[in-house]
PDB file of C-alpha atoms in Angstrom:
ATOM      1  CA  MET A1302      21.513  19.048   2.137  1.00 78.00           C
ATOM      2  CA  ALA A1303      23.106  19.638  -1.455  1.00 90.00           C
ATOM      3  CA  GLU A1304      22.961  22.326  -3.876  1.00 92.00           C
ATOM      4  CA  LYS A1305      21.526  21.904  -7.482  1.00 93.00           C
ATOM      5  CA  THR A1306      21.203  23.989 -10.490  1.00 94.00           C
ATOM      6  CA  TYR A1307      17.725  23.339 -12.656  1.00 95.00           C
ATOM      7  CA  ALA A1308      16.850  25.614 -15.244  1.00 92.00           C
ATOM      8  CA  GLY A1309      19.650  27.890 -14.629  1.00 92.00           C
ATOM      9  CA  LYS A1310      18.433  28.134 -11.229  1.00 91.00           C
ATOM     10  CA  SER A1311      20.310  27.162  -7.619  1.00 94.00           C
ATOM     11  CA  VAL A1312      18.444  25.349  -5.398  1.00 95.00           C
ATOM     12  CA  ASN A1313      18.948  23.577  -2.165  1.00 95.00           C
ATOM     13  CA  VAL A1314      17.618  19.957  -2.074  1.00 96.00           C
ATOM     14  CA  THR A1315      17.659  17.090   0.628  1.00 96.00           C
ATOM     15  CA  GLU A1316      20.236  14.174   0.091  1.00 94.00           C
ATOM     16  CA  ASP A1317      17.324  12.473  -2.227  1.00 93.00           C
ATOM     17  CA  GLY A1318      17.000  15.380  -4.220  1.00 95.00           C
ATOM     18  CA  TYR A1319      13.834  16.857  -2.869  1.00 97.00           C
ATOM     19  CA  LEU A1320      13.664  20.625  -2.743  1.00 96.00           C
ATOM     20  CA  THR A1321      14.300  21.892   0.530  1.00 96.00           C
ATOM     21  CA  ASN A1322      12.358  25.223  -0.405  1.00 95.00           C
ATOM     22  CA  PRO A1323       8.876  24.620  -2.015  1.00 95.00           C
ATOM     23  CA  ASP A1324       9.095  28.690  -3.300  1.00 95.00           C
ATOM     24  CA  ASP A1325      11.918  27.503  -5.788  1.00 95.00           C
ATOM     25  CA  TRP A1326       9.727  25.308  -7.654  1.00 97.00           C
ATOM     26  CA  THR A1327       8.835  26.567 -11.239  1.00 96.00           C
ATOM     27  CA  LYS A1328       6.955  24.489 -14.011  1.00 96.00           C
ATOM     28  CA  GLU A1329      10.567  24.609 -15.767  1.00 96.00           C
ATOM     29  CA  VAL A1330      12.529  23.223 -12.535  1.00 96.00           C
ATOM     30  CA  ALA A1331       9.627  20.402 -12.776  1.00 97.00           C
ATOM     31  CA  VAL A1332      10.779  19.580 -16.023  1.00 97.00           C
ATOM     32  CA  GLU A1333      14.425  18.950 -14.987  1.00 97.00           C
ATOM     33  CA  ILE A1334      13.565  17.040 -11.985  1.00 97.00           C
ATOM     34  CA  ALA A1335      11.268  14.879 -14.179  1.00 97.00           C
ATOM     35  CA  LYS A1336      13.729  14.211 -16.718  1.00 97.00           C
ATOM     36  CA  GLU A1337      16.335  13.038 -13.679  1.00 96.00           C
ATOM     37  CA  GLU A1338      13.333  10.463 -12.990  1.00 96.00           C
ATOM     38  CA  GLY A1339      13.267   9.387 -16.217  1.00 96.00           C
ATOM     39  CA  ILE A1340       9.819  11.275 -17.069  1.00 97.00           C
ATOM     40  CA  GLU A1341       8.804  13.483 -20.154  1.00 97.00           C
ATOM     41  CA  LEU A1342       6.209  15.998 -18.436  1.00 96.00           C
ATOM     42  CA  ASN A1343       2.840  16.265 -20.144  1.00 97.00           C
ATOM     43  CA  GLU A1344      -0.200  18.325 -19.082  1.00 96.00           C
ATOM     44  CA  LYS A1345      -1.565  15.484 -16.914  1.00 97.00           C
ATOM     45  CA  HIS A1346       1.609  14.839 -15.019  1.00 97.00           C
ATOM     46  CA  LEU A1347       1.613  18.858 -14.518  1.00 97.00           C
ATOM     47  CA  THR A1348      -2.119  18.500 -13.281  1.00 97.00           C
ATOM     48  CA  VAL A1349      -1.176  16.340 -10.940  1.00 97.00           C
ATOM     49  CA  ILE A1350       1.640  17.823  -9.620  1.00 97.00           C
ATOM     50  CA  GLU A1351      -0.003  20.755  -9.131  1.00 97.00           C
ATOM     51  CA  PHE A1352      -2.572  18.972  -7.432  1.00 97.00           C
ATOM     52  CA  ILE A1353       0.019  17.752  -4.970  1.00 97.00           C
ATOM     53  CA  ARG A1354       1.860  20.842  -4.545  1.00 97.00           C
ATOM     54  CA  ASP A1355      -1.870  22.762  -3.190  1.00 97.00           C
ATOM     55  CA  LYS A1356      -2.710  20.002  -1.288  1.00 96.00           C
ATOM     56  CA  ILE A1357       0.671  19.579   0.420  1.00 96.00           C
ATOM     57  CA  LEU A1358       1.549  23.620   0.795  1.00 96.00           C
ATOM     58  CA  LYS A1359      -1.843  23.831   2.323  1.00 96.00           C
ATOM     59  CA  GLY A1360      -0.633  20.896   5.367  1.00 95.00           C
ATOM     60  CA  GLU A1361      -2.566  18.338   4.187  1.00 93.00           C
ATOM     61  CA  THR A1362      -0.599  14.345   3.848  1.00 92.00           C
ATOM     62  CA  LEU A1363      -0.928  12.706   0.657  1.00 94.00           C
ATOM     63  CA  THR A1364      -1.612   8.761   0.118  1.00 93.00           C
ATOM     64  CA  ILE A1365      -1.783   7.029  -3.050  1.00 94.00           C
ATOM     65  CA  ARG A1366      -5.487   6.343  -2.228  1.00 94.00           C
ATOM     66  CA  SER A1367      -6.288  10.096  -1.559  1.00 93.00           C
ATOM     67  CA  ILE A1368      -4.711  10.817  -4.677  1.00 95.00           C
ATOM     68  CA  GLY A1369      -6.189   7.843  -6.698  1.00 94.00           C
ATOM     69  CA  LYS A1370      -9.594   9.792  -5.320  1.00 93.00           C
ATOM     70  CA  SER A1371      -9.215  12.784  -5.830  1.00 93.00           C
ATOM     71  CA  GLY A1372     -11.385  13.031  -9.256  1.00 95.00           C
ATOM     72  CA  ILE A1373      -7.958  13.764 -10.966  1.00 95.00           C
ATOM     73  CA  ILE A1374      -6.690  10.409 -12.088  1.00 96.00           C
ATOM     74  CA  ASP A1375      -7.091   7.015 -10.819  1.00 96.00           C
ATOM     75  CA  THR A1376      -4.648   4.644  -9.097  1.00 96.00           C
ATOM     76  CA  LYS A1377      -3.636   2.868 -11.826  1.00 96.00           C
ATOM     77  CA  GLY A1378      -3.526   5.908 -13.599  1.00 97.00           C
ATOM     78  CA  PHE A1379      -1.005   7.469 -11.085  1.00 97.00           C
ATOM     79  CA  TYR A1380       1.222   4.587 -11.721  1.00 97.00           C
ATOM     80  CA  ASP A1381       1.002   4.544 -14.987  1.00 96.00           C
ATOM     81  CA  LEU A1382       2.150   8.274 -15.043  1.00 97.00           C
ATOM     82  CA  PHE A1383       4.831   7.961 -12.572  1.00 97.00           C
ATOM     83  CA  PRO A1384       6.367   4.665 -12.667  1.00 95.00           C
ATOM     84  CA  GLY A1385       8.074   2.622  -9.744  1.00 92.00           C
ATOM     85  CA  ALA A1386       6.866   4.824  -6.866  1.00 94.00           C
ATOM     86  CA  PRO A1387       4.378   7.548  -8.003  1.00 96.00           C
ATOM     87  CA  LEU A1388       4.048   9.187  -5.097  1.00 97.00           C
ATOM     88  CA  LYS A1389       7.319   9.699  -3.991  1.00 96.00           C
ATOM     89  CA  LYS A1390       8.463  10.563  -7.854  1.00 97.00           C
ATOM     90  CA  ALA A1391       5.304  12.958  -8.143  1.00 97.00           C
ATOM     91  CA  SER A1392       6.083  14.789  -4.473  1.00 97.00           C
ATOM     92  CA  LYS A1393       9.798  14.813  -5.737  1.00 97.00           C
ATOM     93  CA  ILE A1394       8.745  16.819  -9.076  1.00 98.00           C
ATOM     94  CA  ALA A1395       6.244  19.104  -7.446  1.00 98.00           C
ATOM     95  CA  GLY A1396       8.969  20.059  -5.112  1.00 97.00           C
ATOM     96  CA  VAL A1397       7.292  19.515  -2.146  1.00 97.00           C
ATOM     97  CA  ALA A1398       8.907  17.477   0.821  1.00 96.00           C
ATOM     98  CA  LYS A1399       9.357  13.660   0.618  1.00 95.00           C
ATOM     99  CA  PRO A1400       6.414  12.026   1.509  1.00 94.00           C
ATOM    100  CA  ALA A1401       6.175  10.181   4.968  1.00 89.00           C
ATOM    101  CA  SER A1402       2.859   8.159   4.968  1.00 85.00           C
ATOM    102  CA  CYS A1403       2.293   4.501   4.998  1.00 86.00           C
ATOM    103  CA  VAL A1404      -0.356   3.852   2.171  1.00 85.00           C
TER     104      VAL A1404
ATOM    105  CA  MET B1247      27.562  -1.185  -1.538  1.00 66.00           C
ATOM    106  CA  GLU B1248      23.790  -1.598  -1.369  1.00 84.00           C
ATOM    107  CA  HIS B1249      21.275  -4.501  -2.205  1.00 89.00           C
ATOM    108  CA  PRO B1250      18.167  -3.255  -3.221  1.00 92.00           C
ATOM    109  CA  ILE B1251      15.115  -5.476  -2.098  1.00 96.00           C
ATOM    110  CA  LYS B1252      13.677  -6.063  -5.479  1.00 97.00           C
ATOM    111  CA  LYS B1253      10.651  -7.906  -4.726  1.00 98.00           C
ATOM    112  CA  VAL B1254       8.653  -9.060  -1.617  1.00 98.00           C
ATOM    113  CA  MET B1255       7.044 -12.359  -1.382  1.00 98.00           C
ATOM    114  CA  ILE B1256       4.135 -12.436   1.708  1.00 98.00           C
ATOM    115  CA  ILE B1257       2.619 -15.257   3.184  1.00 98.00           C
ATOM    116  CA  CYS B1258      -0.607 -14.593   4.943  1.00 98.00           C
ATOM    117  CA  ALA B1259      -2.038 -17.459   7.072  1.00 98.00           C
ATOM    118  CA  LYS B1260      -4.458 -15.462   9.467  1.00 97.00           C
ATOM    119  CA  ALA B1261      -7.830 -14.259   9.014  1.00 97.00           C
ATOM    120  CA  ASN B1262      -7.281 -11.813  12.053  1.00 96.00           C
ATOM    121  CA  ILE B1263      -7.698  -8.295  11.197  1.00 96.00           C
ATOM    122  CA  GLU B1264      -4.251  -7.257  12.741  1.00 95.00           C
ATOM    123  CA  ASP B1265      -2.413  -9.970  10.200  1.00 96.00           C
ATOM    124  CA  VAL B1266      -4.085  -9.331   7.321  1.00 98.00           C
ATOM    125  CA  TYR B1267      -3.319  -5.563   7.897  1.00 97.00           C
ATOM    126  CA  ALA B1268       0.459  -5.936   8.404  1.00 97.00           C
ATOM    127  CA  ALA B1269       0.509  -8.271   4.956  1.00 98.00           C
ATOM    128  CA  LEU B1270      -1.529  -5.494   2.876  1.00 98.00           C
ATOM    129  CA  VAL B1271       0.451  -2.511   4.676  1.00 97.00           C
ATOM    130  CA  MET B1272       3.726  -4.372   3.792  1.00 97.00           C
ATOM    131  CA  ALA B1273       2.824  -5.305   0.079  1.00 98.00           C
ATOM    132  CA  ASN B1274       1.203  -1.646  -0.718  1.00 97.00           C
ATOM    133  CA  GLY B1275       4.382  -0.084   0.703  1.00 97.00           C
ATOM    134  CA  ALA B1276       6.971  -2.476  -1.433  1.00 97.00           C
ATOM    135  CA  VAL B1277       4.634  -1.697  -4.431  1.00 97.00           C
ATOM    136  CA  MET B1278       4.492   2.376  -3.261  1.00 96.00           C
ATOM    137  CA  GLU B1279       8.232   1.781  -3.221  1.00 95.00           C
ATOM    138  CA  GLY B1280       8.393   0.216  -6.965  1.00 96.00           C
ATOM    139  CA  ILE B1281       9.559  -3.032  -5.175  1.00 97.00           C
ATOM    140  CA  GLU B1282       7.594  -6.246  -6.825  1.00 98.00           C
ATOM    141  CA  ALA B1283       4.917  -7.527  -4.455  1.00 98.00           C
ATOM    142  CA  LYS B1284       3.399 -10.992  -4.171  1.00 98.00           C
ATOM    143  CA  VAL B1285       0.848 -11.769  -1.525  1.00 98.00           C
ATOM    144  CA  PHE B1286      -0.161 -15.395  -0.820  1.00 98.00           C
ATOM    145  CA  PHE B1287      -2.826 -16.374   1.271  1.00 98.00           C
ATOM    146  CA  THR B1288      -3.066 -19.445   2.716  1.00 98.00           C
ATOM    147  CA  PHE B1289      -5.386 -21.329   5.817  1.00 98.00           C
ATOM    148  CA  PHE B1290      -7.397 -19.133   7.653  1.00 97.00           C
ATOM    149  CA  GLY B1291      -5.455 -16.203   5.765  1.00 98.00           C
ATOM    150  CA  LEU B1292      -8.156 -16.913   3.040  1.00 98.00           C
ATOM    151  CA  ASP B1293     -10.632 -15.077   4.717  1.00 98.00           C
ATOM    152  CA  ALA B1294      -9.086 -11.809   3.165  1.00 98.00           C
ATOM    153  CA  ILE B1295      -9.697 -12.715  -0.329  1.00 98.00           C
ATOM    154  CA  THR B1296     -12.987 -14.514  -0.162  1.00 98.00           C
ATOM    155  CA  LYS B1297     -15.848 -12.316  -1.133  1.00 97.00           C
ATOM    156  CA  LYS B1298     -18.033 -13.822   1.689  1.00 97.00           C
ATOM    157  CA  ARG B1299     -15.701 -13.272   4.232  1.00 96.00           C
ATOM    158  CA  MET B1300     -13.447 -10.286   3.520  1.00 96.00           C
ATOM    159  CA  LYS B1301     -15.613  -7.430   4.934  1.00 95.00           C
ATOM    160  CA  LYS B1302     -16.278  -9.347   8.239  1.00 94.00           C
ATOM    161  CA  LEU B1303     -12.508  -9.803   9.485  1.00 95.00           C
ATOM    162  CA  HIS B1304     -12.057  -9.496  13.338  1.00 94.00           C
ATOM    163  CA  THR B1305      -9.389  -9.101  15.830  1.00 92.00           C
ATOM    164  CA  ALA B1306      -9.423 -11.533  18.770  1.00 91.00           C
ATOM    165  CA  THR B1307     -11.255 -10.207  21.619  1.00 91.00           C
ATOM    166  CA  THR B1308      -9.911 -13.735  23.603  1.00 90.00           C
ATOM    167  CA  GLY B1309      -6.135 -14.805  24.238  1.00 87.00           C
ATOM    168  CA  ASN B1310      -4.946 -11.349  22.923  1.00 88.00           C
ATOM    169  CA  PRO B1311      -2.674  -9.846  25.783  1.00 88.00           C
ATOM    170  CA  GLY B1312      -2.320  -6.593  23.752  1.00 89.00           C
ATOM    171  CA  MET B1313      -5.900  -5.878  24.306  1.00 88.00           C
ATOM    172  CA  ARG B1314      -6.746  -2.937  25.671  1.00 88.00           C
ATOM    173  CA  MET B1315      -9.782  -0.793  27.054  1.00 88.00           C
ATOM    174  CA  PRO B1316      -9.765   2.292  25.095  1.00 84.00           C
ATOM    175  CA  GLY B1317      -8.613   4.304  28.407  1.00 89.00           C
ATOM    176  CA  GLY B1318      -5.594   2.111  28.438  1.00 89.00           C
ATOM    177  CA  LEU B1319      -6.889  -0.145  31.147  1.00 91.00           C
ATOM    178  CA  PRO B1320      -6.224  -3.860  30.971  1.00 89.00           C
ATOM    179  CA  PHE B1321      -9.202  -5.698  28.895  1.00 91.00           C
ATOM    180  CA  PRO B1322     -10.627  -8.316  30.604  1.00 89.00           C
ATOM    181  CA  THR B1323     -10.433 -11.907  28.462  1.00 89.00           C
ATOM    182  CA  LEU B1324     -14.120 -12.300  30.191  1.00 90.00           C
ATOM    183  CA  LEU B1325     -15.580  -9.486  28.654  1.00 90.00           C
ATOM    184  CA  GLY B1326     -13.885 -10.688  25.375  1.00 91.00           C
ATOM    185  CA  ILE B1327     -16.290 -13.616  25.044  1.00 91.00           C
ATOM    186  CA  LEU B1328     -19.548 -11.764  25.392  1.00 92.00           C
ATOM    187  CA  PRO B1329     -21.566 -11.780  22.203  1.00 92.00           C
ATOM    188  CA  GLY B1330     -20.984  -8.530  20.289  1.00 93.00           C
ATOM    189  CA  VAL B1331     -17.736  -7.413  21.963  1.00 93.00           C
ATOM    190  CA  GLU B1332     -15.463  -8.926  19.272  1.00 92.00           C
ATOM    191  CA  ALA B1333     -17.884  -7.653  16.670  1.00 94.00           C
ATOM    192  CA  GLY B1334     -17.605  -4.021  18.235  1.00 93.00           C
ATOM    193  CA  VAL B1335     -14.303  -3.586  19.134  1.00 92.00           C
ATOM    194  CA  SER B1336     -13.229  -5.078  15.274  1.00 94.00           C
ATOM    195  CA  ALA B1337     -15.608  -2.253  13.683  1.00 94.00           C
ATOM    196  CA  MET B1338     -13.763   0.193  16.155  1.00 92.00           C
ATOM    197  CA  MET B1339     -10.661  -0.456  14.764  1.00 91.00           C
ATOM    198  CA  LYS B1340     -11.827  -0.356  11.336  1.00 93.00           C
ATOM    199  CA  ASN B1341     -13.053   3.079  11.785  1.00 93.00           C
ATOM    200  CA  GLN B1342      -9.582   4.222  13.802  1.00 91.00           C
ATOM    201  CA  MET B1343      -7.804   2.755  10.079  1.00 91.00           C
ATOM    202  CA  GLU B1344     -10.407   4.607   8.064  1.00 90.00           C
ATOM    203  CA  LYS B1345      -9.318   8.036  10.033  1.00 90.00           C
ATOM    204  CA  LEU B1346      -5.605   7.030   8.807  1.00 88.00           C
ATOM    205  CA  ASP B1347      -6.413   6.423   5.250  1.00 87.00           C
ATOM    206  CA  ILE B1348      -5.989   2.962   5.446  1.00 91.00           C
ATOM    207  CA  PRO B1349      -8.955   1.683   3.240  1.00 94.00           C
ATOM    208  CA  PRO B1350     -10.933  -2.035   4.032  1.00 96.00           C
ATOM    209  CA  VAL B1351      -9.774  -4.909   2.659  1.00 97.00           C
ATOM    210  CA  ASP B1352     -11.423  -5.055  -0.878  1.00 96.00           C
ATOM    211  CA  GLU B1353     -10.114  -1.641  -1.928  1.00 96.00           C
ATOM    212  CA  PHE B1354      -6.309  -2.110  -0.452  1.00 97.00           C
ATOM    213  CA  LEU B1355      -6.715  -5.355  -2.938  1.00 98.00           C
ATOM    214  CA  GLU B1356      -7.437  -3.343  -5.718  1.00 97.00           C
ATOM    215  CA  LEU B1357      -4.646  -0.546  -4.509  1.00 96.00           C
ATOM    216  CA  ILE B1358      -2.052  -2.865  -4.403  1.00 98.00           C
ATOM    217  CA  THR B1359      -3.124  -4.765  -7.751  1.00 98.00           C
ATOM    218  CA  ALA B1360      -3.482  -1.263  -9.235  1.00 97.00           C
ATOM    219  CA  GLY B1361      -0.169  -0.407  -8.851  1.00 96.00           C
ATOM    220  CA  GLY B1362       0.717  -3.660 -10.366  1.00 97.00           C
ATOM    221  CA  GLY B1363       1.139  -6.062  -7.174  1.00 98.00           C
ATOM    222  CA  GLU B1364      -0.198  -9.671  -7.077  1.00 98.00           C
ATOM    223  CA  ILE B1365      -2.921 -11.576  -5.027  1.00 98.00           C
ATOM    224  CA  TYR B1366      -2.571 -15.328  -4.824  1.00 98.00           C
ATOM    225  CA  ALA B1367      -4.396 -17.951  -2.846  1.00 98.00           C
ATOM    226  CA  CYS B1368      -2.844 -21.553  -1.742  1.00 98.00           C
ATOM    227  CA  LYS B1369      -4.415 -24.378  -3.957  1.00 98.00           C
ATOM    228  CA  LEU B1370      -3.782 -26.852  -0.767  1.00 98.00           C
ATOM    229  CA  ALA B1371      -5.930 -24.343   2.018  1.00 98.00           C
ATOM    230  CA  VAL B1372      -8.578 -23.793  -1.231  1.00 98.00           C
ATOM    231  CA  GLU B1373      -9.008 -27.530  -1.793  1.00 98.00           C
ATOM    232  CA  MET B1374      -9.062 -27.930   2.317  1.00 98.00           C
ATOM    233  CA  PHE B1375     -11.651 -25.193   2.738  1.00 97.00           C
ATOM    234  CA  GLY B1376     -13.802 -26.628  -0.164  1.00 97.00           C
ATOM    235  CA  LEU B1377     -13.338 -22.971  -1.867  1.00 98.00           C
ATOM    236  CA  LYS B1378     -13.382 -22.575  -5.732  1.00 97.00           C
ATOM    237  CA  LYS B1379     -12.025 -19.343  -7.973  1.00 97.00           C
ATOM    238  CA  GLU B1380     -15.399 -17.878  -8.171  1.00 97.00           C
ATOM    239  CA  ASP B1381     -15.326 -17.355  -4.425  1.00 98.00           C
ATOM    240  CA  PHE B1382     -12.308 -15.183  -4.517  1.00 98.00           C
ATOM    241  CA  SER B1383     -12.365 -11.600  -4.738  1.00 98.00           C
ATOM    242  CA  GLU B1384     -11.541 -10.263  -8.400  1.00 98.00           C
ATOM    243  CA  HIS B1385      -8.172  -9.341  -7.488  1.00 98.00           C
ATOM    244  CA  VAL B1386      -7.100 -12.829  -6.874  1.00 98.00           C
ATOM    245  CA  LYS B1387      -4.782 -13.276  -9.804  1.00 98.00           C
ATOM    246  CA  ASP B1388      -4.600 -17.305  -9.145  1.00 98.00           C
ATOM    247  CA  ILE B1389      -4.713 -20.286  -7.438  1.00 98.00           C
ATOM    248  CA  ILE B1390      -1.105 -22.039  -7.048  1.00 98.00           C
ATOM    249  CA  THR B1391       0.607 -24.649  -5.280  1.00 98.00           C
ATOM    250  CA  ILE B1392       3.681 -23.757  -2.945  1.00 96.00           C
ATOM    251  CA  GLY B1393       5.919 -24.915  -5.704  1.00 97.00           C
ATOM    252  CA  GLN B1394       4.661 -21.982  -7.814  1.00 98.00           C
ATOM    253  CA  PHE B1395       4.840 -19.646  -5.357  1.00 97.00           C
ATOM    254  CA  TYR B1396       8.370 -20.610  -4.787  1.00 97.00           C
ATOM    255  CA  GLU B1397       9.009 -20.091  -8.741  1.00 98.00           C
ATOM    256  CA  LEU B1398       7.772 -16.681  -9.122  1.00 98.00           C
ATOM    257  CA  ALA B1399      10.028 -16.426  -5.791  1.00 98.00           C
ATOM    258  CA  ALA B1400      13.182 -16.503  -8.265  1.00 97.00           C
ATOM    259  CA  GLY B1401      15.671 -13.572  -8.855  1.00 95.00           C
ATOM    260  CA  GLU B1402      18.225 -11.922  -6.701  1.00 94.00           C
ATOM    261  CA  GLY B1403      16.922  -9.634  -4.480  1.00 95.00           C
ATOM    262  CA  THR B1404      13.843 -11.309  -3.163  1.00 97.00           C
ATOM    263  CA  GLN B1405      12.773 -11.344   0.466  1.00 97.00           C
ATOM    264  CA  ILE B1406      10.280 -14.069   1.889  1.00 97.00           C
ATOM    265  CA  ILE B1407       8.060 -12.438   4.906  1.00 97.00           C
ATOM    266  CA  PHE B1408       5.170 -14.734   6.344  1.00 96.00           C
ATOM    267  CA  THR B1409       3.218 -12.222   8.689  1.00 87.00           C
TER     268      THR B1409
END
C-alpha cells in the first residue's frame, strides 16, 4: 500500500498503483493516472472506462473478450486505445482493482 | 534487477483441445500483458488453424489417465472407445470453457491477432499433410520454416515454449 496524490487529492494505491478505494476516483484523477500510463484521455477512453467501472462495481468480471463484445468498442480498438496491456491499464485508470481474469 | 519477458514463441504440435487451448491461452495472456506473442502450429497442431477442422477439436477419452466422470470417478477406458463418447466429452469441455468466457478457437485466434499476436503454420508439416495456404484460417500470417521461426525469436527477453 502506498499513498499518491492525483489532482490535488491524496489517495491510497496498491503496490501496482491501483486505487484501493474506487470511490476516490474522479475524472480528474483518471486523467492523471492515464498520463502516468502515457495516455492522453479522450472521450472514447472515458466511455470505455465508465463502462468498466460500471460493470466492476456491480461485481462483474471483465475480460478483453467481453469488452470486445460490449458494443462499446471492438477488441482491436481496445488495444489501440490502451496500447500494451489494455485491460490492466484501463482498469487502473478506471480506479478499480487489478483484473484477475486469464482471458 | 528484473528482466521481464518481452516475447514468447509458442509451439503447438497437438490437436487435443487441451493442448491447443494451452497454447492459445498462453499466447493471448501474453498479448494481454503487452508481451509480443507468436504461435507456431506444427504436425497435428495444424488442425487448430485449419478451417475445416478447427471447430471440431476433441479431447482424448482413451489413453488419458486424467479423464474423470462428471462426479469425479475414474473414466473407464472402454467407455471412451464407444462411438459418440469422445464427441460428447469434447462438447462438454467446450461448454465449460464458454462459461468461463474462453472463446472457440477461431474467435480466440481473432482475439490474439487483434492484440498484435501472430499465428504461423510450419512449412514442413503443411507439406507433409498436403495443405495449402487457403486451407488455413485468415488469421494465419504465414507458412514458415523452422529457421524463420528462430529468426522471429531473435532479441533479448524471448522465451520459447512448447506446449
